[in-house]
PDB file of C-alpha atoms in Angstrom:
ATOM      1  CA  MET A1137     -51.679  18.240  -7.674  1.00 39.00           C
ATOM      2  CA  THR A1138     -48.847  15.766  -7.887  1.00 39.00           C
ATOM      3  CA  ALA A1139     -48.415  13.382  -5.029  1.00 43.00           C
ATOM      4  CA  VAL A1140     -44.959  13.266  -3.573  1.00 42.00           C
ATOM      5  CA  VAL A1141     -43.744   9.753  -2.911  1.00 44.00           C
ATOM      6  CA  VAL A1142     -41.402   9.635   0.037  1.00 44.00           C
ATOM      7  CA  PRO A1143     -39.140   6.583  -0.098  1.00 47.00           C
ATOM      8  CA  GLY A1144     -39.294   4.470   3.012  1.00 49.00           C
ATOM      9  CA  PRO A1145     -36.305   3.284   4.970  1.00 49.00           C
ATOM     10  CA  ARG A1146     -34.101   0.743   3.226  1.00 51.00           C
ATOM     11  CA  PRO A1147     -34.620  -2.772   4.574  1.00 52.00           C
ATOM     12  CA  ALA A1148     -31.790  -3.972   6.743  1.00 53.00           C
ATOM     13  CA  ARG A1149     -29.703  -6.725   5.274  1.00 57.00           C
ATOM     14  CA  PRO A1150     -30.297 -10.087   6.957  1.00 63.00           C
ATOM     15  CA  ARG A1151     -27.710 -10.719   9.612  1.00 71.00           C
ATOM     16  CA  THR A1152     -26.967 -14.220   8.303  1.00 74.00           C
ATOM     17  CA  ARG A1153     -26.075 -12.828   4.861  1.00 73.00           C
ATOM     18  CA  ILE A1154     -23.416 -10.711   6.531  1.00 73.00           C
ATOM     19  CA  LEU A1155     -22.136 -13.290   9.014  1.00 78.00           C
ATOM     20  CA  LEU A1156     -21.738 -16.150   6.536  1.00 79.00           C
ATOM     21  CA  PRO A1157     -18.967 -14.458   4.501  1.00 79.00           C
ATOM     22  CA  VAL A1158     -17.406 -12.771   7.534  1.00 82.00           C
ATOM     23  CA  VAL A1159     -17.007 -15.800   9.823  1.00 86.00           C
ATOM     24  CA  PRO A1160     -14.635 -17.790   7.522  1.00 84.00           C
ATOM     25  CA  ALA A1161     -12.388 -14.734   7.117  1.00 84.00           C
ATOM     26  CA  VAL A1162     -12.259 -14.139  10.868  1.00 86.00           C
ATOM     27  CA  LEU A1163     -11.522 -17.806  11.603  1.00 87.00           C
ATOM     28  CA  LEU A1164      -8.794 -17.952   8.951  1.00 85.00           C
ATOM     29  CA  VAL A1165      -7.130 -14.801  10.255  1.00 85.00           C
ATOM     30  CA  LEU A1166      -7.292 -16.072  13.846  1.00 87.00           C
ATOM     31  CA  LEU A1167      -5.836 -19.436  12.790  1.00 86.00           C
ATOM     32  CA  ALA A1168      -2.994 -17.729  10.951  1.00 84.00           C
ATOM     33  CA  MET A1169      -2.245 -15.350  13.831  1.00 84.00           C
ATOM     34  CA  THR A1170      -2.200 -18.165  16.422  1.00 88.00           C
ATOM     35  CA  GLY A1171      -0.512 -20.653  14.088  1.00 87.00           C
ATOM     36  CA  PRO A1172       2.939 -20.523  15.747  1.00 88.00           C
ATOM     37  CA  LEU A1173       1.352 -21.805  18.970  1.00 89.00           C
ATOM     38  CA  LEU A1174      -0.039 -24.852  17.140  1.00 89.00           C
ATOM     39  CA  ALA A1175       3.109 -25.860  15.253  1.00 89.00           C
ATOM     40  CA  ALA A1176       4.391 -29.308  16.236  1.00 89.00           C
ATOM     41  CA  HIS A1177       7.975 -28.853  15.015  1.00 89.00           C
ATOM     42  CA  PRO A1178      10.538 -26.024  14.846  1.00 89.00           C
ATOM     43  CA  VAL A1179      10.485 -24.135  11.550  1.00 87.00           C
ATOM     44  CA  ASP A1180      14.258 -24.354  11.018  1.00 87.00           C
ATOM     45  CA  LYS A1181      15.024 -27.978  12.001  1.00 89.00           C
ATOM     46  CA  PRO A1182      14.822 -30.914   9.559  1.00 92.00           C
ATOM     47  CA  VAL A1183      12.473 -33.604  10.836  1.00 92.00           C
ATOM     48  CA  THR A1184      12.211 -35.784   7.730  1.00 91.00           C
ATOM     49  CA  ALA A1185      13.927 -36.398   4.400  1.00 92.00           C
ATOM     50  CA  PRO A1186      14.043 -33.574   1.827  1.00 93.00           C
ATOM     51  CA  TYR A1187      10.672 -33.435   0.095  1.00 93.00           C
ATOM     52  CA  GLY A1188       9.532 -36.278   2.347  1.00 91.00           C
ATOM     53  CA  THR A1189       5.983 -37.410   1.721  1.00 88.00           C
ATOM     54  CA  ALA A1190       3.139 -36.830   4.151  1.00 88.00           C
ATOM     55  CA  GLY A1191       3.033 -39.227   7.081  1.00 83.00           C
ATOM     56  CA  THR A1192       1.881 -39.559  10.628  1.00 78.00           C
ATOM     57  CA  ASP A1193       4.592 -37.289  12.031  1.00 83.00           C
ATOM     58  CA  THR A1194       4.494 -34.716   9.226  1.00 88.00           C
ATOM     59  CA  ALA A1195       0.950 -34.235   7.955  1.00 91.00           C
ATOM     60  CA  LEU A1196       2.056 -32.283   4.857  1.00 93.00           C
ATOM     61  CA  GLY A1197       5.498 -33.843   4.435  1.00 92.00           C
ATOM     62  CA  GLY A1198       8.841 -32.048   4.322  1.00 93.00           C
ATOM     63  CA  ASP A1199      10.263 -29.170   2.297  1.00 93.00           C
ATOM     64  CA  GLN A1200      13.533 -28.987   0.353  1.00 92.00           C
ATOM     65  CA  LEU A1201      15.531 -29.291   3.591  1.00 93.00           C
ATOM     66  CA  GLY A1202      13.267 -31.798   5.308  1.00 93.00           C
ATOM     67  CA  ARG A1203      11.548 -29.227   7.529  1.00 94.00           C
ATOM     68  CA  ASP A1204       7.919 -29.795   8.474  1.00 94.00           C
ATOM     69  CA  VAL A1205       5.718 -28.064   5.884  1.00 94.00           C
ATOM     70  CA  LEU A1206       2.719 -27.795   8.206  1.00 93.00           C
ATOM     71  CA  SER A1207       4.760 -26.134  10.962  1.00 93.00           C
ATOM     72  CA  ARG A1208       6.237 -23.622   8.519  1.00 93.00           C
ATOM     73  CA  LEU A1209       2.765 -23.015   7.101  1.00 92.00           C
ATOM     74  CA  LEU A1210       1.428 -22.232  10.584  1.00 92.00           C
ATOM     75  CA  HIS A1211       4.323 -19.856  11.233  1.00 92.00           C
ATOM     76  CA  GLY A1212       4.159 -18.093   7.861  1.00 87.00           C
ATOM     77  CA  GLY A1213       0.724 -16.511   8.028  1.00 86.00           C
ATOM     78  CA  SER A1214       1.032 -14.168  11.004  1.00 86.00           C
ATOM     79  CA  ALA A1215       3.732 -11.976   9.475  1.00 85.00           C
ATOM     80  CA  LEU A1216       1.933 -11.758   6.114  1.00 86.00           C
ATOM     81  CA  ILE A1217      -1.426 -10.886   7.656  1.00 88.00           C
ATOM     82  CA  GLY A1218       0.130  -8.452  10.126  1.00 88.00           C
ATOM     83  CA  SER A1219       1.996  -6.630   7.362  1.00 89.00           C
ATOM     84  CA  ALA A1220      -1.103  -6.549   5.137  1.00 90.00           C
ATOM     85  CA  LEU A1221      -3.244  -5.178   7.965  1.00 90.00           C
ATOM     86  CA  ILE A1222      -0.726  -2.414   8.703  1.00 93.00           C
ATOM     87  CA  VAL A1223      -0.442  -1.495   5.014  1.00 93.00           C
ATOM     88  CA  ALA A1224      -4.228  -1.459   4.542  1.00 92.00           C
ATOM     89  CA  ALA A1225      -4.781   0.623   7.694  1.00 94.00           C
ATOM     90  CA  VAL A1226      -2.104   3.199   6.860  1.00 95.00           C
ATOM     91  CA  VAL A1227      -3.167   3.527   3.217  1.00 94.00           C
ATOM     92  CA  THR A1228      -6.834   3.902   4.173  1.00 93.00           C
ATOM     93  CA  LEU A1229      -6.030   6.481   6.869  1.00 94.00           C
ATOM     94  CA  LEU A1230      -3.777   8.579   4.626  1.00 93.00           C
ATOM     95  CA  ALA A1231      -6.165   8.388   1.691  1.00 91.00           C
ATOM     96  CA  THR A1232      -9.162   9.310   3.833  1.00 92.00           C
ATOM     97  CA  LEU A1233      -7.498  12.360   5.354  1.00 91.00           C
ATOM     98  CA  LEU A1234      -5.999  13.574   2.065  1.00 89.00           C
ATOM     99  CA  GLY A1235      -9.214  12.930   0.147  1.00 89.00           C
ATOM    100  CA  CYS A1236     -11.419  14.784   2.666  1.00 89.00           C
ATOM    101  CA  PHE A1237      -9.160  17.828   2.775  1.00 88.00           C
ATOM    102  CA  ALA A1238      -8.471  17.826  -0.970  1.00 87.00           C
ATOM    103  CA  VAL A1239     -12.127  18.350  -1.919  1.00 87.00           C
ATOM    104  CA  LEU A1240     -12.365  21.433   0.328  1.00 86.00           C
ATOM    105  CA  GLY A1241      -9.329  23.307  -0.984  1.00 80.00           C
ATOM    106  CA  PRO A1242      -8.956  23.821  -4.756  1.00 79.00           C
ATOM    107  CA  ARG A1243      -5.196  24.350  -4.524  1.00 82.00           C
ATOM    108  CA  LEU A1244      -4.637  21.307  -2.309  1.00 80.00           C
ATOM    109  CA  GLY A1245      -7.027  19.292  -4.485  1.00 81.00           C
ATOM    110  CA  ARG A1246      -5.067  20.059  -7.659  1.00 83.00           C
ATOM    111  CA  LEU A1247      -1.774  19.237  -5.919  1.00 83.00           C
ATOM    112  CA  VAL A1248      -3.077  15.898  -4.599  1.00 80.00           C
ATOM    113  CA  GLU A1249      -4.662  15.032  -7.949  1.00 80.00           C
ATOM    114  CA  ARG A1250      -1.495  15.692  -9.948  1.00 81.00           C
ATOM    115  CA  ALA A1251       0.691  13.825  -7.438  1.00 80.00           C
ATOM    116  CA  ALA A1252      -1.703  10.872  -7.457  1.00 79.00           C
ATOM    117  CA  ASP A1253      -1.875  10.776 -11.253  1.00 78.00           C
ATOM    118  CA  THR A1254       1.925  10.768 -11.479  1.00 79.00           C
ATOM    119  CA  ALA A1255       2.357   8.074  -8.830  1.00 77.00           C
ATOM    120  CA  ILE A1256      -0.320   5.824 -10.366  1.00 76.00           C
ATOM    121  CA  LEU A1257       1.708   5.649 -13.591  1.00 77.00           C
ATOM    122  CA  LEU A1258       4.557   3.869 -11.784  1.00 76.00           C
ATOM    123  CA  PRO A1259       4.109   0.055 -12.132  1.00 77.00           C
ATOM    124  CA  PRO A1260       3.914  -1.575  -8.670  1.00 74.00           C
ATOM    125  CA  VAL A1261       6.528  -4.219  -9.459  1.00 75.00           C
ATOM    126  CA  LEU A1262       8.996  -1.585 -10.687  1.00 79.00           C
ATOM    127  CA  GLY A1263       8.387   0.572  -7.621  1.00 79.00           C
ATOM    128  CA  ILE A1264       8.945  -2.352  -5.243  1.00 78.00           C
ATOM    129  CA  MET A1265      12.138  -3.371  -7.015  1.00 78.00           C
ATOM    130  CA  LEU A1266      13.479   0.196  -6.940  1.00 80.00           C
ATOM    131  CA  LEU A1267      12.844   0.525  -3.209  1.00 78.00           C
ATOM    132  CA  ALA A1268      14.244  -2.933  -2.475  1.00 75.00           C
ATOM    133  CA  LEU A1269      17.449  -2.062  -4.347  1.00 76.00           C
ATOM    134  CA  ALA A1270      17.706   1.335  -2.637  1.00 81.00           C
ATOM    135  CA  TRP A1271      17.063  -0.226   0.790  1.00 80.00           C
ATOM    136  CA  PRO A1272      19.168  -3.418   0.945  1.00 76.00           C
ATOM    137  CA  GLY A1273      18.287  -5.481   3.972  1.00 76.00           C
ATOM    138  CA  GLY A1274      14.965  -3.710   4.413  1.00 77.00           C
ATOM    139  CA  GLY A1275      13.130  -7.008   4.096  1.00 80.00           C
ATOM    140  CA  ARG A1276       9.436  -7.016   4.915  1.00 83.00           C
ATOM    141  CA  LEU A1277       9.542  -3.437   6.231  1.00 87.00           C
ATOM    142  CA  ALA A1278      10.803  -2.137   2.873  1.00 86.00           C
ATOM    143  CA  ILE A1279       8.043  -4.004   1.037  1.00 86.00           C
ATOM    144  CA  SER A1280       5.418  -2.601   3.415  1.00 88.00           C
ATOM    145  CA  VAL A1281       6.694   0.951   2.858  1.00 89.00           C
ATOM    146  CA  ALA A1282       6.610   0.398  -0.908  1.00 86.00           C
ATOM    147  CA  ALA A1283       3.062  -0.981  -0.726  1.00 87.00           C
ATOM    148  CA  ILE A1284       1.942   2.075   1.247  1.00 90.00           C
ATOM    149  CA  ALA A1285       3.643   4.512  -1.124  1.00 87.00           C
ATOM    150  CA  LEU A1286       2.247   2.804  -4.220  1.00 85.00           C
ATOM    151  CA  GLY A1287      -1.249   2.151  -2.883  1.00 86.00           C
ATOM    152  CA  THR A1288      -2.037   5.542  -1.362  1.00 89.00           C
ATOM    153  CA  PRO A1289      -2.369   7.607  -4.589  1.00 86.00           C
ATOM    154  CA  TYR A1290      -5.041   5.342  -6.069  1.00 85.00           C
ATOM    155  CA  ALA A1291      -6.897   5.254  -2.752  1.00 89.00           C
ATOM    156  CA  VAL A1292      -6.815   9.061  -2.507  1.00 88.00           C
ATOM    157  CA  ARG A1293      -8.556   9.346  -5.863  1.00 85.00           C
ATOM    158  CA  ILE A1294     -11.298   6.978  -4.659  1.00 87.00           C
ATOM    159  CA  VAL A1295     -11.943   8.889  -1.435  1.00 90.00           C
ATOM    160  CA  ALA A1296     -11.814  12.259  -3.213  1.00 88.00           C
ATOM    161  CA  SER A1297     -14.343  11.049  -5.793  1.00 86.00           C
ATOM    162  CA  ALA A1298     -16.710   9.897  -3.052  1.00 88.00           C
ATOM    163  CA  ALA A1299     -16.234  13.081  -1.000  1.00 88.00           C
ATOM    164  CA  ALA A1300     -16.648  15.572  -3.873  1.00 86.00           C
ATOM    165  CA  PRO A1301     -20.505  15.536  -3.867  1.00 87.00           C
ATOM    166  CA  LEU A1302     -20.516  15.953  -0.091  1.00 87.00           C
ATOM    167  CA  ALA A1303     -18.283  19.029  -0.276  1.00 84.00           C
ATOM    168  CA  THR A1304     -20.996  20.891  -2.222  1.00 83.00           C
ATOM    169  CA  SER A1305     -23.918  19.617  -0.163  1.00 84.00           C
ATOM    170  CA  GLY A1306     -26.134  21.888   1.897  1.00 85.00           C
ATOM    171  CA  PHE A1307     -24.923  20.898   5.343  1.00 86.00           C
ATOM    172  CA  VAL A1308     -21.284  21.567   4.414  1.00 84.00           C
ATOM    173  CA  GLU A1309     -22.190  24.944   2.895  1.00 84.00           C
ATOM    174  CA  ALA A1310     -24.132  25.780   6.061  1.00 86.00           C
ATOM    175  CA  ALA A1311     -21.147  24.837   8.229  1.00 85.00           C
ATOM    176  CA  THR A1312     -18.871  26.930   6.020  1.00 84.00           C
ATOM    177  CA  ALA A1313     -21.212  29.914   6.255  1.00 84.00           C
ATOM    178  CA  SER A1314     -21.221  29.615  10.048  1.00 84.00           C
ATOM    179  CA  GLY A1315     -17.444  30.016  10.094  1.00 81.00           C
ATOM    180  CA  GLU A1316     -16.322  26.449  10.776  1.00 83.00           C
ATOM    181  CA  ARG A1317     -12.676  25.716  10.046  1.00 85.00           C
ATOM    182  CA  LEU A1318     -11.315  23.402   7.378  1.00 83.00           C
ATOM    183  CA  GLY A1319     -10.505  20.635   9.870  1.00 85.00           C
ATOM    184  CA  HIS A1320     -14.036  20.661  11.239  1.00 87.00           C
ATOM    185  CA  LEU A1321     -15.526  20.481   7.748  1.00 86.00           C
ATOM    186  CA  ALA A1322     -13.304  17.579   6.717  1.00 86.00           C
ATOM    187  CA  LEU A1323     -13.394  15.501   9.906  1.00 87.00           C
ATOM    188  CA  ARG A1324     -16.810  16.293  11.375  1.00 86.00           C
ATOM    189  CA  GLU A1325     -18.971  16.979   8.318  1.00 87.00           C
ATOM    190  CA  ILE A1326     -17.581  14.918   5.422  1.00 88.00           C
ATOM    191  CA  LEU A1327     -15.714  11.993   7.026  1.00 88.00           C
ATOM    192  CA  PRO A1328     -18.704  10.509   8.951  1.00 88.00           C
ATOM    193  CA  ASN A1329     -20.595  10.205   5.655  1.00 86.00           C
ATOM    194  CA  LEU A1330     -17.802   8.173   4.072  1.00 87.00           C
ATOM    195  CA  ARG A1331     -17.896   5.214   6.458  1.00 84.00           C
ATOM    196  CA  ALA A1332     -19.113   2.740   3.839  1.00 82.00           C
ATOM    197  CA  THR A1333     -16.536   3.873   1.271  1.00 86.00           C
ATOM    198  CA  VAL A1334     -13.730   3.727   3.820  1.00 88.00           C
ATOM    199  CA  LEU A1335     -14.736   0.202   4.893  1.00 83.00           C
ATOM    200  CA  ALA A1336     -14.872  -1.027   1.308  1.00 83.00           C
ATOM    201  CA  LEU A1337     -11.546   0.647   0.607  1.00 87.00           C
ATOM    202  CA  PHE A1338      -9.907  -1.007   3.629  1.00 87.00           C
ATOM    203  CA  GLY A1339     -11.021  -4.447   2.474  1.00 83.00           C
ATOM    204  CA  LEU A1340      -9.736  -3.904  -1.040  1.00 85.00           C
ATOM    205  CA  ARG A1341      -6.445  -2.446   0.187  1.00 89.00           C
ATOM    206  CA  PHE A1342      -5.946  -5.479   2.484  1.00 88.00           C
ATOM    207  CA  VAL A1343      -6.394  -7.895  -0.409  1.00 85.00           C
ATOM    208  CA  ASP A1344      -4.099  -5.792  -2.582  1.00 86.00           C
ATOM    209  CA  ALA A1345      -1.474  -5.697   0.190  1.00 88.00           C
ATOM    210  CA  VAL A1346      -1.609  -9.504   0.493  1.00 87.00           C
ATOM    211  CA  TYR A1347      -0.942  -9.828  -3.237  1.00 84.00           C
ATOM    212  CA  VAL A1348       1.868  -7.231  -3.237  1.00 85.00           C
ATOM    213  CA  ILE A1349       3.666  -8.669  -0.194  1.00 85.00           C
ATOM    214  CA  ALA A1350       3.233 -12.235  -1.453  1.00 84.00           C
ATOM    215  CA  MET A1351       4.561 -11.256  -4.887  1.00 83.00           C
ATOM    216  CA  ALA A1352       7.576  -9.571  -3.280  1.00 83.00           C
ATOM    217  CA  GLY A1353       8.207 -12.668  -1.193  1.00 80.00           C
ATOM    218  CA  PHE A1354       8.016 -14.862  -4.291  1.00 79.00           C
ATOM    219  CA  LEU A1355      10.606 -12.601  -5.955  1.00 80.00           C
ATOM    220  CA  GLN A1356      12.728 -12.771  -2.766  1.00 77.00           C
ATOM    221  CA  LEU A1357      12.593  -8.981  -2.411  1.00 79.00           C
ATOM    222  CA  GLY A1358      11.112  -9.129   1.096  1.00 76.00           C
ATOM    223  CA  PRO A1359      11.586 -11.916   3.648  1.00 79.00           C
ATOM    224  CA  GLN A1360      14.710 -13.971   3.170  1.00 80.00           C
ATOM    225  CA  PRO A1361      15.464 -17.646   3.895  1.00 81.00           C
ATOM    226  CA  PRO A1362      15.191 -19.366   6.334  1.00 82.00           C
ATOM    227  CA  GLU A1363      12.176 -17.246   7.364  1.00 84.00           C
ATOM    228  CA  ALA A1364       8.863 -19.068   7.134  1.00 86.00           C
ATOM    229  CA  ASP A1365       6.797 -17.159   4.585  1.00 86.00           C
ATOM    230  CA  TRP A1366       4.014 -18.535   2.395  1.00 89.00           C
ATOM    231  CA  ALA A1367       5.239 -16.922  -0.836  1.00 86.00           C
ATOM    232  CA  LEU A1368       8.849 -17.825  -0.048  1.00 87.00           C
ATOM    233  CA  MET A1369       7.782 -21.443   0.550  1.00 90.00           C
ATOM    234  CA  ILE A1370       6.278 -21.591  -2.961  1.00 90.00           C
ATOM    235  CA  ARG A1371       9.484 -20.339  -4.539  1.00 87.00           C
ATOM    236  CA  GLU A1372      11.804 -22.519  -2.452  1.00 90.00           C
ATOM    237  CA  ASN A1373       9.887 -25.748  -2.982  1.00 92.00           C
ATOM    238  CA  GLY A1374       8.969 -25.286  -6.635  1.00 89.00           C
ATOM    239  CA  PRO A1375      11.734 -27.645  -7.909  1.00 90.00           C
ATOM    240  CA  GLY A1376      10.366 -30.499  -5.761  1.00 91.00           C
ATOM    241  CA  ILE A1377       6.674 -30.116  -6.517  1.00 90.00           C
ATOM    242  CA  LEU A1378       6.528 -33.604  -8.052  1.00 92.00           C
ATOM    243  CA  LEU A1379       8.112 -35.149  -4.950  1.00 93.00           C
ATOM    244  CA  ASN A1380       5.911 -33.421  -2.352  1.00 93.00           C
ATOM    245  CA  PRO A1381       3.207 -31.237  -3.940  1.00 94.00           C
ATOM    246  CA  TRP A1382       1.955 -30.099  -0.521  1.00 94.00           C
ATOM    247  CA  ALA A1383       5.096 -28.007  -0.014  1.00 93.00           C
ATOM    248  CA  VAL A1384       3.873 -25.744  -2.852  1.00 93.00           C
ATOM    249  CA  VAL A1385       0.119 -26.337  -2.941  1.00 94.00           C
ATOM    250  CA  ALA A1386      -0.487 -25.698   0.785  1.00 94.00           C
ATOM    251  CA  PRO A1387       1.008 -22.164   0.945  1.00 92.00           C
ATOM    252  CA  GLY A1388      -0.579 -21.319  -2.416  1.00 91.00           C
ATOM    253  CA  LEU A1389      -3.990 -22.369  -1.137  1.00 92.00           C
ATOM    254  CA  ALA A1390      -3.419 -20.400   2.075  1.00 91.00           C
ATOM    255  CA  ILE A1391      -2.715 -17.171   0.155  1.00 89.00           C
ATOM    256  CA  GLY A1392      -5.686 -17.694  -2.139  1.00 88.00           C
ATOM    257  CA  LEU A1393      -8.120 -18.548   0.663  1.00 89.00           C
ATOM    258  CA  LEU A1394      -6.964 -15.559   2.700  1.00 87.00           C
ATOM    259  CA  ALA A1395      -7.470 -13.105  -0.170  1.00 84.00           C
ATOM    260  CA  ILE A1396     -10.835 -14.573  -1.220  1.00 86.00           C
ATOM    261  CA  SER A1397     -12.280 -14.803   2.298  1.00 87.00           C
ATOM    262  CA  VAL A1398     -11.282 -11.252   3.258  1.00 82.00           C
ATOM    263  CA  ASN A1399     -12.605  -9.938  -0.049  1.00 79.00           C
ATOM    264  CA  LEU A1400     -15.950 -11.667   0.521  1.00 83.00           C
ATOM    265  CA  ALA A1401     -16.103 -10.328   4.088  1.00 83.00           C
ATOM    266  CA  ALA A1402     -15.457  -6.768   2.933  1.00 75.00           C
ATOM    267  CA  ASN A1403     -18.062  -7.216   0.211  1.00 76.00           C
ATOM    268  CA  ALA A1404     -20.630  -8.299   2.796  1.00 78.00           C
ATOM    269  CA  LEU A1405     -19.866  -5.513   5.268  1.00 75.00           C
ATOM    270  CA  ALA A1406     -19.757  -2.646   2.780  1.00 67.00           C
ATOM    271  CA  PRO A1407     -22.852  -1.532   0.845  1.00 61.00           C
ATOM    272  CA  ALA A1408     -22.817  -2.386  -2.840  1.00 56.00           C
ATOM    273  CA  THR A1409     -22.800   1.277  -3.877  1.00 54.00           C
ATOM    274  CA  ALA A1410     -19.694   2.027  -1.838  1.00 55.00           C
ATOM    275  CA  ARG A1411     -17.916  -1.029  -3.162  1.00 55.00           C
ATOM    276  CA  ARG A1412     -18.703  -0.119  -6.772  1.00 56.00           C
ATOM    277  CA  ALA A1413     -17.318   3.358  -6.093  1.00 54.00           C
ATOM    278  CA  ALA A1414     -14.134   1.883  -4.634  1.00 53.00           C
ATOM    279  CA  LEU A1415     -13.650  -0.355  -7.665  1.00 52.00           C
ATOM    280  CA  ARG A1416     -13.897   2.434 -10.243  1.00 53.00           C
TER     281      ARG A1416
END
């Protein structure tokens, strides 16, 4: 007689291992969102000489027009983070709904798969430039729409891949046999079992949205001068990097720290298996 070994419950991850990566991301996001309240100078008024060096009145010096770099840095994060959060939330929501329904209907699944495969082939930069040219004056809203349109197909494939084994599982077949409708199967049977995948996907989509929106700002396809934007600050102050490096280094560090901290937080919150599935 063969003994059956029943695996015990998985040990819970230590709370400190989760909090340590999450706290810096939360603090950075809160600092960026409340930054305009902490700025000492207006973002559009010169307070020092062009590319003025750091001093007591301007901690990070001045930009190409003599505006306070630190004040513009504090103003520039809220819009970027807000746009990235909206893009990540919309992409995750659309992908989750489409992925859950696609695995239950063969016809809908083939349609979603072919549409996603076609959309994935379009390079993100080309797609953003096409939409920016077709929507002059769209600014940050146009870039956000482009990021949603370009990010959703890839996310749908991830959710559909994670939901496919669940669609053939016993509890879904039992619910189908009992006459439950398609919406019940997708939202009540499959979706609750995809929480880890959805969380990992949201974190990755947020980081991707930060990169896409920052890249568009650097190419001046989104926010326009004199708006305070981290990517726009890098482009505007590039010619004077030798005169005041902080005008370029500070916004670059802000974008990098934001992406890294949020990525680490998502990595800590989502199980490793779900994150590996989202990265495939």
